[in-house]
Amino acid sequence: EVVMTQSPATLSVSPGERATLSCRASQSVSSNLAWYQQKPGQAPRRLIYDASTRATGTPARFSGSGSGTEFTLTISSLQSEDVAVYYCQQYNNWPPYTFGQGTKLEIK
Amino acid sequence: EVQLLESGGDLVQPGGSLRLSCAASGFPFSNYVMNWVRQAPGKGLEWVAVIGATGGATYYADSVKGRFTISRDNSENTLHLQLNSLRAGDTALYYCAKEGTYIGHAFDIWGQGTMVTVSS
């Protein structure tokens, strides 16, 4: 099973500043990685897939990068509506699909 | 509009059974792989099971293998999850999620979830 490790667990960023979230896989997952955003009381929403492709409706301030075992989700200019928990997921080595434990993004 | 609507969640005693359903609309259901993902209260996401577009391929998380069964009725555009031998650790919000046309894609559409509580 591929273990996905996200860091940090909680991130506080000022409005307008850059937020950088990390995800590490225990073995290579190529570019088969997605990022999801989950706001309080809501279902997860796909933001990024194939490591760097923005899903329809994902604002341009969100970008994904990386391949193999190291991945990054960057929010270039944090907005108040970006407060959420962010999860990475690998879909390269299955079953099982595996998620990271999540990074909680807060406004400073 | 593409939509997934789960139902069937309930309070059930340990050892009991439950059947969850997910009604799909707005896309050709029979063409797509479908999944169940759960989230325990205050916790992260855990993948549970996947079923291929025709229903011929199914895979499960080790934590539910032998107790849960995923199935689909393409004539009714509905996904199911049969939960047997339920344990307290199965308490969670259960989401259905749409994938691609074959297994090995990100989940592009999620339902709002149905709550399963296992308690005496």
Short mmCIF file of C-alpha atoms in Angstrom, two decimals, chain B residues 1 7 35 41 45 60 73 86 110 116:
data_model
loop_
_atom_site.label_atom_id
_atom_site.label_comp_id
_atom_site.label_asym_id
_atom_site.label_seq_id
_atom_site.Cartn_x
_atom_site.Cartn_y
_atom_site.Cartn_z
CA GLU B 1 -26.40 18.76 -13.96
CA SER B 7 -29.27 7.37 0.93
CA ASN B 35 -16.40 4.34 -5.70
CA PRO B 41 -16.28 12.04 12.41
CA LEU B 45 -10.90 10.33 3.87
CA TYR B 60 -12.07 -3.38 -1.53
CA ASP B 73 -27.65 -1.42 -11.38
CA LEU B 86 -20.85 -3.74 11.20
CA TRP B 110 -18.81 13.40 -5.12
CA VAL B 116 -23.79 5.40 9.19
#
